[in-house]
Amino acid sequence: MINQPSRADKSERHRLIKEIVASKPIRTQGELTTALLVRGVQVTQGTISRDIAEIPLAKTRTLSGIVYHWQGPAQGQAESLARALRDSVLSMEQSENLVVLKTGPGMAAPVAVALDETPLGPKLGTIAGDDTVLVVAKSAGEGGELFALLRESLGR
Amino acid sequence: MINQPSRADKSERHRLIKEIVASKPIRTQGELTTALLVRGVQVTQGTISRDIAEIPLAKTRTLSGIVYHWQGPAQGQAESLARALRDSVLSMEQSENLVVLKTGPGMAAPVAVALDETPLGPKLGTIAGDDTVLVVAKSAGEGGELFALLRESLGR
DNA sequence: ATAATTCTTGCATATTTATGCATTCTTTAT
DNA sequence: ATAAAGAATGCATAAATATGCAAGAATTAT
């Protein structure tokens, strides 16, 4: 690599990015690169692209046109689901097109909400009881995929 | 313009797009183009790009990678039932005494509220998850009536 | 009916975004 | 301390997206 500057904190840059997109309409990653430069942070567009995926930022049309924006942790689906699973799921099993999650008492509902909020290909829907969440896949085969996805997200 | 095909309803295509992105991870507009083609709707990527801005769809990272998704209209107040159905319901199915409505993420609750506020003969009650509303009819036969009623209100 | 206007969309292409690879810095293991 | 493994980022470029333009179709006005 040619230039390996200050190695300034990535998370600080991420924070700055959220601040910038909240303060004015940013339409392209180039604009964001410039805005960061103005604030003394120099990185390339490629890095911005990775930042946007990590934060994550969404790009959608608003009154200001098509802009980037951050919707807060609630929309940070990947993180949110992972946390919900890690925090609340005690065990996970699969049978055909069903994945059964066992949680502590009363914890099933929030886990189901997190699941509902996350687009997962093989997922058809979820039903929550008190300490059990049933995730229904589109087919038995996809039940396997779903199980693998969730297991990976759970990290064990 | 060289080719001006079927001129199929744009709003119908938009509805289809919402349904598709809710059902599986769509990473690119090319994928969406293909998914539409499979369902008999042929348009070019450029049109998809415009559709995405109009709906609007957002693109952000989830567990499934960077995908498109729909957030739905701002959580509305007392919408009329017809409006709630039109705005938020992606699909509607019946099984015995149950009618199952699929909505965009987070949109189930307001739809259920609108249903609860509307007197419908065969309706016993409703339960809402995050993107699913279950409407319970008094009997299987009345499930059919209820389905017909809702479908009519939905306008399709 | 005819004309004028608006709406949609394909096409081609400019713009924008994502990513493989290489390099440097950082952290962890031996 | 040295080696090994991991993280972050620039660079170059492939991949994906947005858009100006032209033209067909639908709608509205005359």
Tab-separated table of C-alpha atoms (C1' of nucleotides) in Angstrom:
chain	number	residue	atom	x	y	z
A	1	MET	CA	0.000	0.000	0.000
A	2	ILE	CA	1.294	3.445	-0.815
A	3	ASN	CA	-0.366	5.526	1.779
A	4	GLN	CA	-1.035	4.293	5.263
A	5	PRO	CA	-1.982	7.424	7.104
A	6	SER	CA	-2.805	8.162	10.688
A	7	ARG	CA	-4.877	4.981	10.980
A	8	ALA	CA	-7.524	7.138	12.552
A	9	ASP	CA	-10.219	5.262	14.354
A	10	LYS	CA	-12.637	3.576	12.011
A	11	SER	CA	-15.496	3.753	14.459
A	12	GLU	CA	-14.911	7.456	14.871
A	13	ARG	CA	-15.193	7.804	11.109
A	14	HIS	CA	-18.404	5.811	11.205
A	15	ARG	CA	-19.805	8.113	13.821
A	16	LEU	CA	-18.849	11.095	11.715
A	17	ILE	CA	-20.558	9.578	8.700
A	18	LYS	CA	-23.812	9.128	10.593
A	19	GLU	CA	-23.558	12.711	11.728
A	20	ILE	CA	-22.992	13.951	8.189
A	21	VAL	CA	-25.848	12.061	6.572
A	22	ALA	CA	-28.111	13.245	9.354
A	23	SER	CA	-27.156	16.846	8.781
A	24	LYS	CA	-27.517	17.163	5.040
A	25	PRO	CA	-28.586	15.220	1.982
A	26	ILE	CA	-25.789	12.984	0.731
A	27	ARG	CA	-26.526	11.499	-2.645
A	28	THR	CA	-23.331	9.686	-3.541
A	29	GLN	CA	-20.332	8.177	-1.878
A	30	GLY	CA	-18.264	10.806	-3.613
A	31	GLU	CA	-20.147	13.530	-1.755
A	32	LEU	CA	-19.549	11.702	1.465
A	33	THR	CA	-15.854	11.406	0.701
A	34	THR	CA	-15.707	15.157	0.197
A	35	ALA	CA	-17.676	15.903	3.338
A	36	LEU	CA	-15.278	13.778	5.335
A	37	LEU	CA	-12.309	15.485	3.757
A	38	VAL	CA	-13.660	18.843	4.851
A	39	ARG	CA	-13.691	17.493	8.373
A	40	GLY	CA	-10.153	16.319	8.074
A	41	VAL	CA	-10.717	12.676	7.315
A	42	GLN	CA	-9.268	11.407	4.077
A	43	VAL	CA	-10.301	8.035	2.694
A	44	THR	CA	-11.181	6.696	-0.728
A	45	GLN	CA	-14.573	5.855	-2.110
A	46	GLY	CA	-13.891	2.155	-1.712
A	47	THR	CA	-13.483	2.567	1.997
A	48	ILE	CA	-16.685	4.564	2.157
A	49	SER	CA	-18.485	1.769	0.366
A	50	ARG	CA	-17.298	-0.664	3.030
A	51	ASP	CA	-18.211	1.744	5.800
A	52	ILE	CA	-21.719	2.078	4.489
A	53	ALA	CA	-22.184	-1.655	4.542
A	54	GLU	CA	-20.812	-1.924	8.046
A	55	ILE	CA	-22.726	0.858	9.731
A	56	PRO	CA	-25.088	0.098	7.922
A	57	LEU	CA	-26.533	2.961	5.952
A	58	ALA	CA	-29.480	2.638	3.607
A	59	LYS	CA	-30.016	4.501	0.390
A	60	THR	CA	-33.543	5.413	-0.474
A	61	ARG	CA	-35.619	8.159	-1.922
A	62	THR	CA	-36.865	10.909	0.346
A	63	LEU	CA	-38.116	14.426	-0.151
A	64	SER	CA	-34.517	15.368	-0.756
A	65	GLY	CA	-34.128	12.851	-3.523
A	66	ILE	CA	-32.188	9.623	-3.314
A	67	VAL	CA	-29.971	9.929	-0.274
A	68	TYR	CA	-28.114	7.845	2.265
A	69	HIS	CA	-29.463	7.665	5.759
A	70	TRP	CA	-29.109	5.803	8.987
A	71	GLN	CA	-32.115	4.483	10.779
A	72	GLY	CA	-30.575	3.627	14.051
A	73	PRO	CA	-29.900	0.314	15.719
A	74	ALA	CA	-33.453	-0.876	15.197
A	75	GLN	CA	-32.755	-0.986	11.512
A	76	GLY	CA	-29.329	-2.474	11.952
A	77	GLN	CA	-30.990	-5.755	11.326
A	78	ALA	CA	-27.963	-7.955	11.162
A	79	GLU	CA	-26.743	-6.714	14.486
A	80	SER	CA	-30.149	-6.634	16.039
A	81	LEU	CA	-31.035	-10.196	15.143
A	82	ALA	CA	-27.642	-11.484	16.136
A	83	ARG	CA	-27.967	-9.813	19.507
A	84	ALA	CA	-31.489	-11.052	20.049
A	85	LEU	CA	-30.392	-14.560	19.283
A	86	ARG	CA	-27.282	-14.406	21.407
A	87	ASP	CA	-29.058	-12.818	24.323
A	88	SER	CA	-32.189	-14.868	24.396
A	89	VAL	CA	-31.904	-18.161	22.593
A	90	LEU	CA	-31.074	-21.179	24.676
A	91	SER	CA	-31.245	-23.843	22.017
A	92	MET	CA	-32.054	-24.327	18.391
A	93	GLU	CA	-33.321	-27.377	16.581
A	94	GLN	CA	-34.592	-28.191	13.163
A	95	SER	CA	-37.245	-30.578	11.957
A	96	GLU	CA	-38.136	-30.579	8.300
A	97	ASN	CA	-39.271	-27.068	7.433
A	98	LEU	CA	-39.335	-25.898	11.015
A	99	VAL	CA	-36.691	-24.383	13.204
A	100	VAL	CA	-37.540	-24.328	16.878
A	101	LEU	CA	-35.873	-21.828	19.151
A	102	LYS	CA	-36.104	-22.162	22.891
A	103	THR	CA	-35.745	-18.985	24.909
A	104	GLY	CA	-36.030	-17.956	28.487
A	105	PRO	CA	-39.586	-17.380	29.754
A	106	GLY	CA	-41.299	-14.448	28.048
A	107	MET	CA	-38.428	-13.869	25.646
A	108	ALA	CA	-39.942	-15.490	22.587
A	109	ALA	CA	-41.832	-12.441	21.320
A	110	PRO	CA	-38.890	-10.050	20.990
A	111	VAL	CA	-36.861	-12.729	19.239
A	112	ALA	CA	-39.718	-13.262	16.804
A	113	VAL	CA	-39.899	-9.549	16.123
A	114	ALA	CA	-36.196	-9.453	15.339
A	115	LEU	CA	-36.657	-12.392	13.011
A	116	ASP	CA	-39.624	-10.763	11.311
A	117	GLU	CA	-37.624	-7.613	10.732
A	118	THR	CA	-34.841	-9.419	8.972
A	119	PRO	CA	-35.281	-10.537	5.392
A	120	LEU	CA	-34.174	-14.142	5.206
A	121	GLY	CA	-34.687	-15.975	1.973
A	122	PRO	CA	-35.928	-19.318	3.219
A	123	LYS	CA	-38.098	-17.825	5.944
A	124	LEU	CA	-41.839	-17.992	5.515
A	125	GLY	CA	-42.865	-16.600	8.874
A	126	THR	CA	-42.573	-16.915	12.616
A	127	ILE	CA	-44.858	-17.689	15.506
A	128	ALA	CA	-43.944	-16.976	19.091
A	129	GLY	CA	-45.255	-18.464	22.297
A	130	ASP	CA	-43.837	-17.669	25.685
A	131	ASP	CA	-40.516	-19.452	25.540
A	132	THR	CA	-40.624	-20.974	22.077
A	133	VAL	CA	-40.275	-19.472	18.637
A	134	LEU	CA	-41.254	-21.436	15.607
A	135	VAL	CA	-39.647	-20.311	12.375
A	136	VAL	CA	-41.288	-21.770	9.312
A	137	ALA	CA	-39.224	-22.269	6.160
A	138	LYS	CA	-40.615	-22.582	2.683
A	139	SER	CA	-39.584	-26.196	2.391
A	140	ALA	CA	-37.735	-28.872	4.295
A	141	GLY	CA	-34.633	-28.196	2.239
A	142	GLU	CA	-34.810	-24.529	2.961
A	143	GLY	CA	-35.339	-25.424	6.590
A	144	GLY	CA	-31.763	-26.626	6.512
A	145	GLU	CA	-30.535	-23.401	4.968
A	146	LEU	CA	-32.464	-21.367	7.477
A	147	PHE	CA	-31.076	-23.399	10.329
A	148	ALA	CA	-27.553	-22.836	9.032
A	149	LEU	CA	-28.113	-19.099	8.659
A	150	LEU	CA	-29.495	-18.727	12.156
A	151	ARG	CA	-26.842	-20.912	13.670
A	152	GLU	CA	-24.182	-18.812	12.041
A	153	SER	CA	-25.775	-15.629	13.269
A	154	LEU	CA	-26.030	-17.116	16.730
A	155	GLY	CA	-22.333	-17.828	16.620
A	156	ARG	CA	-22.528	-21.322	18.067
B	1	MET	CA	-39.398	3.985	-28.480
B	2	ILE	CA	-39.033	0.681	-30.208
B	3	ASN	CA	-40.900	-1.669	-27.976
B	4	GLN	CA	-44.044	-0.722	-26.111
B	5	PRO	CA	-45.343	-3.965	-24.688
B	6	SER	CA	-48.438	-4.935	-22.772
B	7	ARG	CA	-48.375	-1.706	-20.804
B	8	ALA	CA	-49.229	-3.738	-17.754
B	9	ASP	CA	-50.200	-1.765	-14.714
B	10	LYS	CA	-47.251	-0.076	-13.092
B	11	SER	CA	-48.775	-0.126	-9.636
B	12	GLU	CA	-49.391	-3.828	-9.969
B	13	ARG	CA	-45.737	-4.250	-10.813
B	14	HIS	CA	-44.828	-2.196	-7.782
B	15	ARG	CA	-46.935	-4.386	-5.581
B	16	LEU	CA	-45.271	-7.437	-7.046
B	17	ILE	CA	-41.862	-5.958	-6.372
B	18	LYS	CA	-42.683	-5.375	-2.715
B	19	GLU	CA	-43.886	-8.935	-2.474
B	20	ILE	CA	-40.727	-10.273	-4.058
B	21	VAL	CA	-38.298	-8.363	-1.883
B	22	ALA	CA	-40.288	-9.415	1.170
B	23	SER	CA	-40.094	-13.050	0.147
B	24	LYS	CA	-36.424	-13.461	-0.634
B	25	PRO	CA	-33.172	-11.570	-0.578
B	26	ILE	CA	-32.775	-9.453	-3.689
B	27	ARG	CA	-29.294	-8.067	-4.047
B	28	THR	CA	-29.360	-6.361	-7.412
B	29	GLN	CA	-31.811	-4.841	-9.818
B	30	GLY	CA	-30.821	-7.556	-12.234
B	31	GLU	CA	-32.082	-10.178	-9.808
B	32	LEU	CA	-35.295	-8.287	-9.452
B	33	THR	CA	-35.668	-8.079	-13.201
B	34	THR	CA	-35.307	-11.836	-13.401
B	35	ALA	CA	-37.724	-12.467	-10.555
B	36	LEU	CA	-40.298	-10.332	-12.320
B	37	LEU	CA	-39.696	-12.127	-15.583
B	38	VAL	CA	-40.390	-15.443	-13.873
B	39	ARG	CA	-43.728	-13.999	-12.842
B	40	GLY	CA	-44.464	-12.908	-16.352
B	41	VAL	CA	-43.506	-9.268	-16.114
B	42	GLN	CA	-40.811	-8.110	-18.480
B	43	VAL	CA	-39.135	-4.757	-17.998
B	44	THR	CA	-35.595	-3.478	-18.225
B	45	GLN	CA	-33.224	-2.600	-15.436
B	46	GLY	CA	-33.762	1.087	-16.065
B	47	THR	CA	-37.432	0.757	-15.315
B	48	ILE	CA	-36.663	-1.181	-12.160
B	49	SER	CA	-34.381	1.593	-11.073
B	50	ARG	CA	-37.239	4.064	-11.440
B	51	ASP	CA	-39.656	1.728	-9.693
B	52	ILE	CA	-37.333	1.411	-6.735
B	53	ALA	CA	-37.176	5.175	-6.384
B	54	GLU	CA	-40.938	5.504	-6.635
B	55	ILE	CA	-42.011	2.805	-4.236
B	56	PRO	CA	-39.555	3.558	-2.544
B	57	LEU	CA	-37.282	0.667	-1.699
B	58	ALA	CA	-34.134	0.991	0.373
B	59	LYS	CA	-30.961	-0.978	-0.029
B	60	THR	CA	-29.049	-1.891	3.075
B	61	ARG	CA	-27.056	-4.673	4.599
B	62	THR	CA	-28.743	-7.470	6.511
B	63	LEU	CA	-27.819	-10.998	7.476
B	64	SER	CA	-28.518	-11.990	3.927
B	65	GLY	CA	-26.061	-9.440	2.603
B	66	ILE	CA	-26.857	-6.167	0.952
B	67	VAL	CA	-30.479	-6.388	-0.120
B	68	TYR	CA	-33.411	-4.236	-1.131
B	69	HIS	CA	-36.339	-3.907	1.226
B	70	TRP	CA	-39.483	-1.946	1.773
B	71	GLN	CA	-40.258	-0.098	4.959
B	72	GLY	CA	-43.803	0.806	4.097
B	73	PRO	CA	-45.487	4.185	4.417
B	74	ALA	CA	-45.049	6.160	7.597
B	75	GLN	CA	-46.897	4.487	10.426
B	76	GLY	CA	-50.257	5.987	9.750
B	77	GLN	CA	-52.943	7.086	12.128
B	78	ALA	CA	-56.561	6.070	11.697
B	79	GLU	CA	-56.461	4.965	8.129
B	80	SER	CA	-59.566	3.703	6.522
B	81	LEU	CA	-59.600	-0.053	6.170
B	82	ALA	CA	-59.517	0.134	2.418
B	83	ARG	CA	-56.567	2.413	2.504
B	84	ALA	CA	-54.710	0.343	5.061
B	85	LEU	CA	-55.266	-2.737	2.965
B	86	ARG	CA	-54.243	-1.105	-0.263
B	87	ASP	CA	-51.166	0.522	1.185
B	88	SER	CA	-49.830	-2.278	3.259
B	89	VAL	CA	-51.147	-5.679	2.281
B	90	LEU	CA	-48.985	-7.670	-0.057
B	91	SER	CA	-51.005	-10.846	-0.220
B	92	MET	CA	-54.088	-12.471	1.229
B	93	GLU	CA	-54.909	-16.123	1.690
B	94	GLN	CA	-57.601	-18.125	3.362
B	95	SER	CA	-57.582	-21.420	5.140
B	96	GLU	CA	-60.761	-22.594	6.790
B	97	ASN	CA	-61.791	-19.953	9.289
B	98	LEU	CA	-58.578	-17.989	8.947
B	99	VAL	CA	-57.535	-15.245	6.591
B	100	VAL	CA	-53.823	-14.524	6.538
B	101	LEU	CA	-52.619	-11.129	5.392
B	102	LYS	CA	-48.983	-10.532	4.601
B	103	THR	CA	-47.717	-6.971	4.941
B	104	GLY	CA	-44.416	-5.182	4.720
B	105	PRO	CA	-42.221	-5.353	7.826
B	106	GLY	CA	-43.770	-3.630	10.811
B	107	MET	CA	-47.014	-2.898	9.028
B	108	ALA	CA	-49.130	-5.652	10.510
B	109	ALA	CA	-50.198	-3.750	13.611
B	110	PRO	CA	-51.792	-0.722	11.908
B	111	VAL	CA	-53.645	-3.019	9.530
B	112	ALA	CA	-54.968	-4.986	12.468
B	113	VAL	CA	-56.087	-1.780	14.153
B	114	ALA	CA	-57.972	-0.760	11.031
B	115	LEU	CA	-59.609	-4.181	10.923
B	116	ASP	CA	-60.571	-4.029	14.573
B	117	GLU	CA	-62.189	-0.669	14.064
B	118	THR	CA	-64.310	-1.880	11.193
B	119	PRO	CA	-67.440	-3.915	11.921
B	120	LEU	CA	-67.378	-6.982	9.723
B	121	GLY	CA	-70.037	-9.614	10.259
B	122	PRO	CA	-68.030	-12.803	9.987
B	123	LYS	CA	-65.041	-11.405	11.852
B	124	LEU	CA	-64.284	-12.756	15.256
B	125	GLY	CA	-60.998	-11.029	15.904
B	126	THR	CA	-57.496	-10.316	14.677
B	127	ILE	CA	-53.949	-11.069	15.768
B	128	ALA	CA	-50.962	-9.193	14.402
B	129	GLY	CA	-47.320	-10.102	14.264
B	130	ASP	CA	-44.779	-7.943	12.566
B	131	ASP	CA	-45.607	-8.651	8.959
B	132	THR	CA	-48.532	-11.019	9.304
B	133	VAL	CA	-52.118	-10.433	10.327
B	134	LEU	CA	-54.401	-13.307	11.193
B	135	VAL	CA	-58.098	-12.590	10.914
B	136	VAL	CA	-60.278	-15.166	12.589
B	137	ALA	CA	-63.781	-15.790	11.281
B	138	LYS	CA	-66.615	-17.329	13.246
B	139	SER	CA	-66.630	-20.439	11.106
B	140	ALA	CA	-64.969	-21.939	8.070
B	141	GLY	CA	-67.902	-20.915	5.933
B	142	GLU	CA	-67.752	-17.404	7.217
B	143	GLY	CA	-64.032	-17.488	6.536
B	144	GLY	CA	-64.958	-17.549	2.878
B	145	GLU	CA	-67.286	-14.599	3.271
B	146	LEU	CA	-64.685	-12.679	5.185
B	147	PHE	CA	-62.088	-13.400	2.557
B	148	ALA	CA	-64.420	-12.149	-0.158
B	149	LEU	CA	-65.211	-9.010	1.811
B	150	LEU	CA	-61.589	-8.152	2.403
B	151	ARG	CA	-60.616	-8.940	-1.124
B	152	GLU	CA	-63.298	-6.604	-2.367
B	153	SER	CA	-62.162	-3.883	-0.030
B	154	LEU	CA	-58.634	-4.419	-1.199
B	155	GLY	CA	-59.846	-3.861	-4.710
B	156	ARG	CA	-58.164	-6.863	-6.281
C	1	DA	C1'	-62.101	13.554	-34.232
C	2	DT	C1'	-57.868	15.873	-33.756
C	3	DA	C1'	-54.498	17.950	-31.361
C	4	DA	C1'	-51.969	18.743	-27.271
C	5	DT	C1'	-50.254	16.960	-23.113
C	6	DT	C1'	-48.800	13.626	-19.957
C	7	DC	C1'	-47.116	9.191	-18.682
C	8	DT	C1'	-44.176	5.115	-19.382
C	9	DT	C1'	-40.583	2.726	-20.905
C	10	DG	C1'	-36.596	0.977	-23.828
C	11	DC	C1'	-32.096	1.999	-25.125
C	12	DA	C1'	-27.556	3.569	-24.620
C	13	DT	C1'	-24.453	5.370	-21.629
C	14	DA	C1'	-22.508	8.190	-17.832
C	15	DT	C1'	-22.255	7.791	-13.114
C	16	DT	C1'	-21.826	5.409	-9.048
C	17	DT	C1'	-20.802	1.442	-6.215
C	18	DA	C1'	-18.604	-2.951	-4.875
C	19	DT	C1'	-14.632	-5.794	-4.707
C	20	DG	C1'	-10.091	-8.622	-5.731
C	21	DC	C1'	-5.572	-7.896	-4.825
C	22	DA	C1'	-1.550	-6.033	-2.635
C	23	DT	C1'	0.424	-3.560	1.150
C	24	DT	C1'	0.962	-1.786	5.745
C	25	DC	C1'	-0.154	-1.727	10.422
C	26	DT	C1'	-1.877	-4.312	14.558
C	27	DT	C1'	-2.644	-8.121	17.409
C	28	DT	C1'	-1.919	-12.742	18.957
C	29	DA	C1'	0.604	-16.921	19.380
C	30	DT	C1'	4.998	-19.557	19.861
D	1	DA	C1'	11.617	-11.523	19.885
D	2	DT	C1'	9.879	-13.514	15.933
D	3	DA	C1'	6.466	-15.438	13.414
D	4	DA	C1'	1.787	-15.914	12.168
D	5	DA	C1'	-2.706	-14.271	11.692
D	6	DG	C1'	-5.922	-10.512	11.245
D	7	DA	C1'	-7.623	-5.840	10.077
D	8	DA	C1'	-7.827	-1.734	7.394
D	9	DT	C1'	-7.304	0.600	3.267
D	10	DG	C1'	-5.627	2.246	-1.383
D	11	DC	C1'	-5.774	1.160	-6.106
D	12	DA	C1'	-7.712	-0.396	-10.236
D	13	DT	C1'	-11.518	-2.222	-12.250
D	14	DA	C1'	-15.691	-5.015	-12.651
D	15	DA	C1'	-20.392	-4.671	-11.537
D	16	DA	C1'	-24.408	-2.239	-10.764
D	17	DT	C1'	-27.276	1.850	-10.959
D	18	DA	C1'	-29.273	6.192	-12.638
D	19	DT	C1'	-30.617	9.026	-16.350
D	20	DG	C1'	-31.005	11.875	-20.954
D	21	DC	C1'	-33.333	11.120	-24.857
D	22	DA	C1'	-36.767	9.459	-28.082
D	23	DA	C1'	-40.978	7.396	-29.011
D	24	DG	C1'	-45.309	4.714	-28.152
D	25	DA	C1'	-49.546	4.804	-25.495
D	26	DA	C1'	-53.003	6.940	-22.689
D	27	DT	C1'	-55.441	10.938	-21.259
D	28	DT	C1'	-57.275	15.487	-21.633
D	29	DA	C1'	-58.513	19.518	-24.029
D	30	DT	C1'	-60.380	21.896	-28.140
